[in-house]
XYZ file of C-alpha atoms in Angstrom:
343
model
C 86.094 69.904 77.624
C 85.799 66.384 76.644
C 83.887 65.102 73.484
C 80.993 63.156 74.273
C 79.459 61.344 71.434
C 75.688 62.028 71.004
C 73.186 58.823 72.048
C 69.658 58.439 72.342
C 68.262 59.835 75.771
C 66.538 56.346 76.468
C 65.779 53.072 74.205
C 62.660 54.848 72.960
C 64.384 57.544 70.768
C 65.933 54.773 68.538
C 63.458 53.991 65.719
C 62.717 49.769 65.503
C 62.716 48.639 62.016
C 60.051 46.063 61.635
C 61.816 42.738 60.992
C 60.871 41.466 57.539
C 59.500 37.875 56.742
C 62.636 36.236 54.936
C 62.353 33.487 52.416
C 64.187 30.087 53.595
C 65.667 29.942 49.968
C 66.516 32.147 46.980
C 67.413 32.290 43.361
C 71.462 32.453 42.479
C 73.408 31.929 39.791
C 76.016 29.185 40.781
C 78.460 26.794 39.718
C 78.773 23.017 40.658
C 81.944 23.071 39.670
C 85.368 25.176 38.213
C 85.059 25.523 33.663
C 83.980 27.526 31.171
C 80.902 29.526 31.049
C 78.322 27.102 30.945
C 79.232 26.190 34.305
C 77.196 28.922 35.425
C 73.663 28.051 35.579
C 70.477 29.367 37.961
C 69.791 27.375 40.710
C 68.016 27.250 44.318
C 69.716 27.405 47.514
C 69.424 28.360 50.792
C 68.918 32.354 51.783
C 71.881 33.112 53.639
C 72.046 34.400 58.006
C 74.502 37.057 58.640
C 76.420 37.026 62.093
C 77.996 39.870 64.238
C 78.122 43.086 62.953
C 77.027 41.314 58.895
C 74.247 43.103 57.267
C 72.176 40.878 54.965
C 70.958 42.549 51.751
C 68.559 41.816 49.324
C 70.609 42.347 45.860
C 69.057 44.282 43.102
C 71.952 44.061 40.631
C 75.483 42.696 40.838
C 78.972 43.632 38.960
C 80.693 41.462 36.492
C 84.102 41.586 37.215
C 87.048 39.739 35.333
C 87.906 38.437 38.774
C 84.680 36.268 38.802
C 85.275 34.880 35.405
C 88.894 33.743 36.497
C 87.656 32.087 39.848
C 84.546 30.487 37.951
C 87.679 29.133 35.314
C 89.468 27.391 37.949
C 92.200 30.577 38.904
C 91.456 33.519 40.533
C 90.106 32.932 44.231
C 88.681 29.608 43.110
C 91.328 28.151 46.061
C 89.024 29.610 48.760
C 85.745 28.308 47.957
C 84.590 26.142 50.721
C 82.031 23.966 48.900
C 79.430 23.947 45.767
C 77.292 24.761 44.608
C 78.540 28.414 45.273
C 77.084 31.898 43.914
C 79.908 33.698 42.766
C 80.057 37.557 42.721
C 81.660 40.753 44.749
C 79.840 43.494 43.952
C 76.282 44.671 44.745
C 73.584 46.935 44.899
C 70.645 46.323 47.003
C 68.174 47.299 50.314
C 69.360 46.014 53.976
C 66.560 43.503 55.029
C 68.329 42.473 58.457
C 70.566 44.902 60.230
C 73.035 44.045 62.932
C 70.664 46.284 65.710
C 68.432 49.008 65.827
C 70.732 52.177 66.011
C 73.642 50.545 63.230
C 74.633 53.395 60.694
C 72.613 50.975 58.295
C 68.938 50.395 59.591
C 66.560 47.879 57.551
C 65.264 49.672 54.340
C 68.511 51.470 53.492
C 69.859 51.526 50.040
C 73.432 50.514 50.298
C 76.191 49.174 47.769
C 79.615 47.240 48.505
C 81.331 44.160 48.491
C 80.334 40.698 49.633
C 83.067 38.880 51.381
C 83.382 36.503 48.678
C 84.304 33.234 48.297
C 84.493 32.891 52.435
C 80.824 33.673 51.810
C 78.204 33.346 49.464
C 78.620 35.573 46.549
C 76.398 38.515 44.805
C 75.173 36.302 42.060
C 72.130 36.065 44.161
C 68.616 37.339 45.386
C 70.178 37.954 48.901
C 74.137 38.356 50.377
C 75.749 39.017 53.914
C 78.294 41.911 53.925
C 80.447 42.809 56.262
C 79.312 46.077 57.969
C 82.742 47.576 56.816
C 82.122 47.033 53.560
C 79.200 49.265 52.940
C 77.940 52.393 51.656
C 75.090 54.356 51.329
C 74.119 53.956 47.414
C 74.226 57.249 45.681
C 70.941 58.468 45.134
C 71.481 59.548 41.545
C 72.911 56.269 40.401
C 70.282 53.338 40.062
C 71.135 50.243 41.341
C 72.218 49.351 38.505
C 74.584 51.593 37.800
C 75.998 51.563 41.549
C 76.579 47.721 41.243
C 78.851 48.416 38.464
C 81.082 50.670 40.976
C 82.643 48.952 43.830
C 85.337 46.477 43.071
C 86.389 48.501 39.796
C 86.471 52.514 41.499
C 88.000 50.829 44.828
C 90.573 49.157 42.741
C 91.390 51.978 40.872
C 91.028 54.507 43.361
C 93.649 52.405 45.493
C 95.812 52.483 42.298
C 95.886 56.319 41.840
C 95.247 58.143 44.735
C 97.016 55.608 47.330
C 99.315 54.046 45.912
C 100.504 56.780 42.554
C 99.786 59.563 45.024
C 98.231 61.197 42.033
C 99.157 64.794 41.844
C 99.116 67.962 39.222
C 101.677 67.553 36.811
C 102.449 63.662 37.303
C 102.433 61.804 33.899
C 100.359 58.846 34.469
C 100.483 55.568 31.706
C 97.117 53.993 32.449
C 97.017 50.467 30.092
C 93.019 49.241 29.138
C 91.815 52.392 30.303
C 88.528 51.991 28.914
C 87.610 48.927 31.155
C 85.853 48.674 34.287
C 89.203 49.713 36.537
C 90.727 51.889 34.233
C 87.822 54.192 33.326
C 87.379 54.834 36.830
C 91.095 54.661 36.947
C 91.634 57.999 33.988
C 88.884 60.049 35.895
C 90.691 59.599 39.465
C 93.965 60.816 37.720
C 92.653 63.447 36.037
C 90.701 64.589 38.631
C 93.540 64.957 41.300
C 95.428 66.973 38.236
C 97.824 64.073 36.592
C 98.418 64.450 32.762
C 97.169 60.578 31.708
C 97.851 58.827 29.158
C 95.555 56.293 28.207
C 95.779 52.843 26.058
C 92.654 51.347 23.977
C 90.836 50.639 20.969
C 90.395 53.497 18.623
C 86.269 53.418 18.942
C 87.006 54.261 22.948
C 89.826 57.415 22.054
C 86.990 60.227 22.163
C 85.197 58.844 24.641
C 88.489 58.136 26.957
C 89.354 62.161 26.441
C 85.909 62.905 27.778
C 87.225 60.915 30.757
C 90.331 63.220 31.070
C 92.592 61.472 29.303
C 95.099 63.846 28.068
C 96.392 61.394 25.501
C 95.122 58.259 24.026
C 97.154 55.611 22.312
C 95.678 53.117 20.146
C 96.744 49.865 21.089
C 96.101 47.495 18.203
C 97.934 50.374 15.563
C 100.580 52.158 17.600
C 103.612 50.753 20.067
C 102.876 52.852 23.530
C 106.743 52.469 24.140
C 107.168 54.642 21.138
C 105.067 57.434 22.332
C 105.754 57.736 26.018
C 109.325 57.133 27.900
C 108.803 59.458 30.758
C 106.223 58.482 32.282
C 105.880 58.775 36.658
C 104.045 56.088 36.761
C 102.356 53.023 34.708
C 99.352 51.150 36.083
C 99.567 48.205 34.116
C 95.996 46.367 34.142
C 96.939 43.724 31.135
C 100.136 42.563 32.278
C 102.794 40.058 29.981
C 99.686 37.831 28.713
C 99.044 40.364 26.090
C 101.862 41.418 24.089
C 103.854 41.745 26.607
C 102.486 44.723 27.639
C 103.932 44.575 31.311
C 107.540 44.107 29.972
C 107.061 47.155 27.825
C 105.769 49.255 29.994
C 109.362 49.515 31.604
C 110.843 51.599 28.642
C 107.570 54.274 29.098
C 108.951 54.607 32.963
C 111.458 57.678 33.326
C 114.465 56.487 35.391
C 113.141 55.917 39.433
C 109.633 55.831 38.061
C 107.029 53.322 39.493
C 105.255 50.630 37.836
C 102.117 49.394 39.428
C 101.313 45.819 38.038
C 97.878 44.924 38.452
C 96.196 41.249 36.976
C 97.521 38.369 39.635
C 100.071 35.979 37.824
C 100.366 37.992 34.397
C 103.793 38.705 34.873
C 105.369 36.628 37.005
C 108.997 38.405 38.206
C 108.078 41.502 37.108
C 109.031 43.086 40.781
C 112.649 41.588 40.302
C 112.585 42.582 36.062
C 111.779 46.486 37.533
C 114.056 46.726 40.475
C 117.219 45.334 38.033
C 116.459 48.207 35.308
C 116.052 51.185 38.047
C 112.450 51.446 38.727
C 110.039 51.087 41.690
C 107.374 47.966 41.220
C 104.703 46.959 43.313
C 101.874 44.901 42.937
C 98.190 45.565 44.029
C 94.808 44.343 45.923
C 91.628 45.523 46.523
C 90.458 46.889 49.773
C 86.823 46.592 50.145
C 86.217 49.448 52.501
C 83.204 51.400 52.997
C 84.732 54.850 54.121
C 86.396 55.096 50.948
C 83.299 53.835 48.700
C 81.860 56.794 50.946
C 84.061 59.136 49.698
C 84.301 57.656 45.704
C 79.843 57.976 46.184
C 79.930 61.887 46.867
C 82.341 62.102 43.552
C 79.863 60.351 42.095
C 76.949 61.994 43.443
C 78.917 65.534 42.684
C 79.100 64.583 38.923
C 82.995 64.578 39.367
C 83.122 60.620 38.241
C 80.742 58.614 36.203
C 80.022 54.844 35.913
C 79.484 53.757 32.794
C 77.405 50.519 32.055
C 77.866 48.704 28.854
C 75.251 45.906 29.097
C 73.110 44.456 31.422
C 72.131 40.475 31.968
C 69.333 39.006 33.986
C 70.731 36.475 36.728
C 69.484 33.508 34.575
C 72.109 35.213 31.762
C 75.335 35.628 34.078
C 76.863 32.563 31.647
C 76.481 35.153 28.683
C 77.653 38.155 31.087
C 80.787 36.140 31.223
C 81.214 35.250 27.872
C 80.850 38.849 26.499
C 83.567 39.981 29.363
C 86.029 37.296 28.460
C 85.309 38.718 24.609
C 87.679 41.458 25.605
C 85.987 44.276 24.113
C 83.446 45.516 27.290
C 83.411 49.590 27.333
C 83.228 50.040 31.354
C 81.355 47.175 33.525
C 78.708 44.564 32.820
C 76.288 44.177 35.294
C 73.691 41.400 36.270
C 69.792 42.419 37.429
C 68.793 40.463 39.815
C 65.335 41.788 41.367
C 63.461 44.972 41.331
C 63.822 48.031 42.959
């Protein structure tokens, strides 16, 4: 018997959202111009119209990720931005105002969290964004907005590193390097949670926390050599890289012989593919996929209890200079996030 997919019996059985009145423009935190922090300032532009299949959402809080702070400095995907002034920004957490039509999987009024398509368009850094229908999920209903904003971009990122790319698996020894930042705390519970042994680095004020994670063992990083403490290691997800102590470099004597190092930051090691295959090891770099089956999947963990978010601080929009000059401090315990509306 052949599957037939289940449809409306006639027009009338799909609910019609009623279309909401839109302001022309909205609030954003932008830059003029590639610097430093004070770059970013709150300014007025216009609202922006999705196309296609784009949902347009109205943002109640967006993640502060190191990414933004390196394309707002002049690196990262500053390359790609089209004009300015420009709101920067990936992740979100908001309501769909403006769905594609009336039967998509995401009708006006949904709660939904993702990634923006960023810098091709406007950025998250603002009162409204148009997403990519394959970039959403449905926002977990025990995580605020807040808190959800603070997910994407870091649990995609590290659930690519562990589960697609380490295979993660019970008994694997997994090195995981910053483990208590926005990637790797997301990055510890993924291991742990498909039965790897990790082994995390950080500052001693994040060891007890980082067990409750799952790490197995935690290695300060500012008193103790990793190198010294771990040579066997399956895999190493490096997420500092050779502009700190030459952490990527050293990571290569925690490898056993064959083992895989997974190097993370863009341009923090450059050669280290070539430095790994010459010593007997498997290298690979890595990038985000912003999809919204797996956010899907990473929201029922979440939802389950399975994996937490944590949120160390929260800015308003008119703040997102000081969001990015506590993250470029070094020192945030799991994400920053900007609020940008209410609920």
């Amino acid at each position: 018997m052949r599957f037939r997919p289940q449809r409306p019996e006639s027009p009338s059985d799909v609910a019609l959202a009623e279309p909401l009145a839109l302001p022309s423009t909205m609030s954003a935190a932008v830059i003029d111009r590639t610097g430093d922090a004070a770059q970013l300032h709150l300014a007025t532009i216009d609202t922006p119209a999705p196309i296609l299949s784009e949902v347009l959402v109205r943002v109640v809080a967006a993640g502060v990720n190191p990414i933004d702070a390196k394309t707002r400095s002049g690196s990262g995907v500053s390359g790609a931005i089209g004009s300015f002034p420009t709101a920067l920004g990936f992740d979100f957490s908001g309501v769909v105002v403006t769905s594609p039509y009336e039967s998509h999987a995401f009708p006006v009024g949904t709660e939904v969290f993702g990634m923006a398509g960023f810098p091709r368009t406007g950025g998250t850094y603002a009162e409204y964004v148009t997403v990519p229908s394959l970039s959403l999920a449905r926002k977990p209903a025990s995580l605020s907005h807040v808190e959800a904003a603070g997910v994407p971009l870091a649990a995609l990122t590290a659930w690519g590193l562990v589960v697609e790319t380490a295979l993660a698996h019970e008994g694997q020894r997994i090195l995981i390097h910053a483990g208590s930042g926005g990637v790797g705390h997301f990055a510890v519970q993924f291991a742990s949670y498909f039965g790897a042994q990790v082994i995390a680095t950080g500052s001693a004020r994040n060891a007890d926390w980082l067990r409750e994670l799952g790490a197995r063992t935690v290695i300060d990083h500012a008193a103790q050599r990793f190198e010294d403490h771990v040579s066997d290691a399956d895999v190493v997800i490096d997420l500092v890289g050779n502009v700190m102590d030459d952490t990527g470099t050293r990571s290569l004597r925690a490898l056993r012989p064959g083992g895989l190092l997974i190097e993370v930051p863009t341009g923090a090691w450059p050669g280290f593919h070539e430095a790994a295959t010459a010593e007997g090891f498997r290298a690979t770099s890595f990038k985000v996929v912003p999809d919204g089956g797996t956010l899907a999947t990473i929201a029922r963990l979440l939802e389950s209890g399975a994996v937490q978010v944590y949120v160390d601080r929260v800015f308003g929009l008119d703040e997102a200079a000081d969001a990015h000059r506590e993250l470029e401090r070094g020192h945030t315990r799991g994400k920053l996030v900007l609020r940008v509306s209410d609920d």
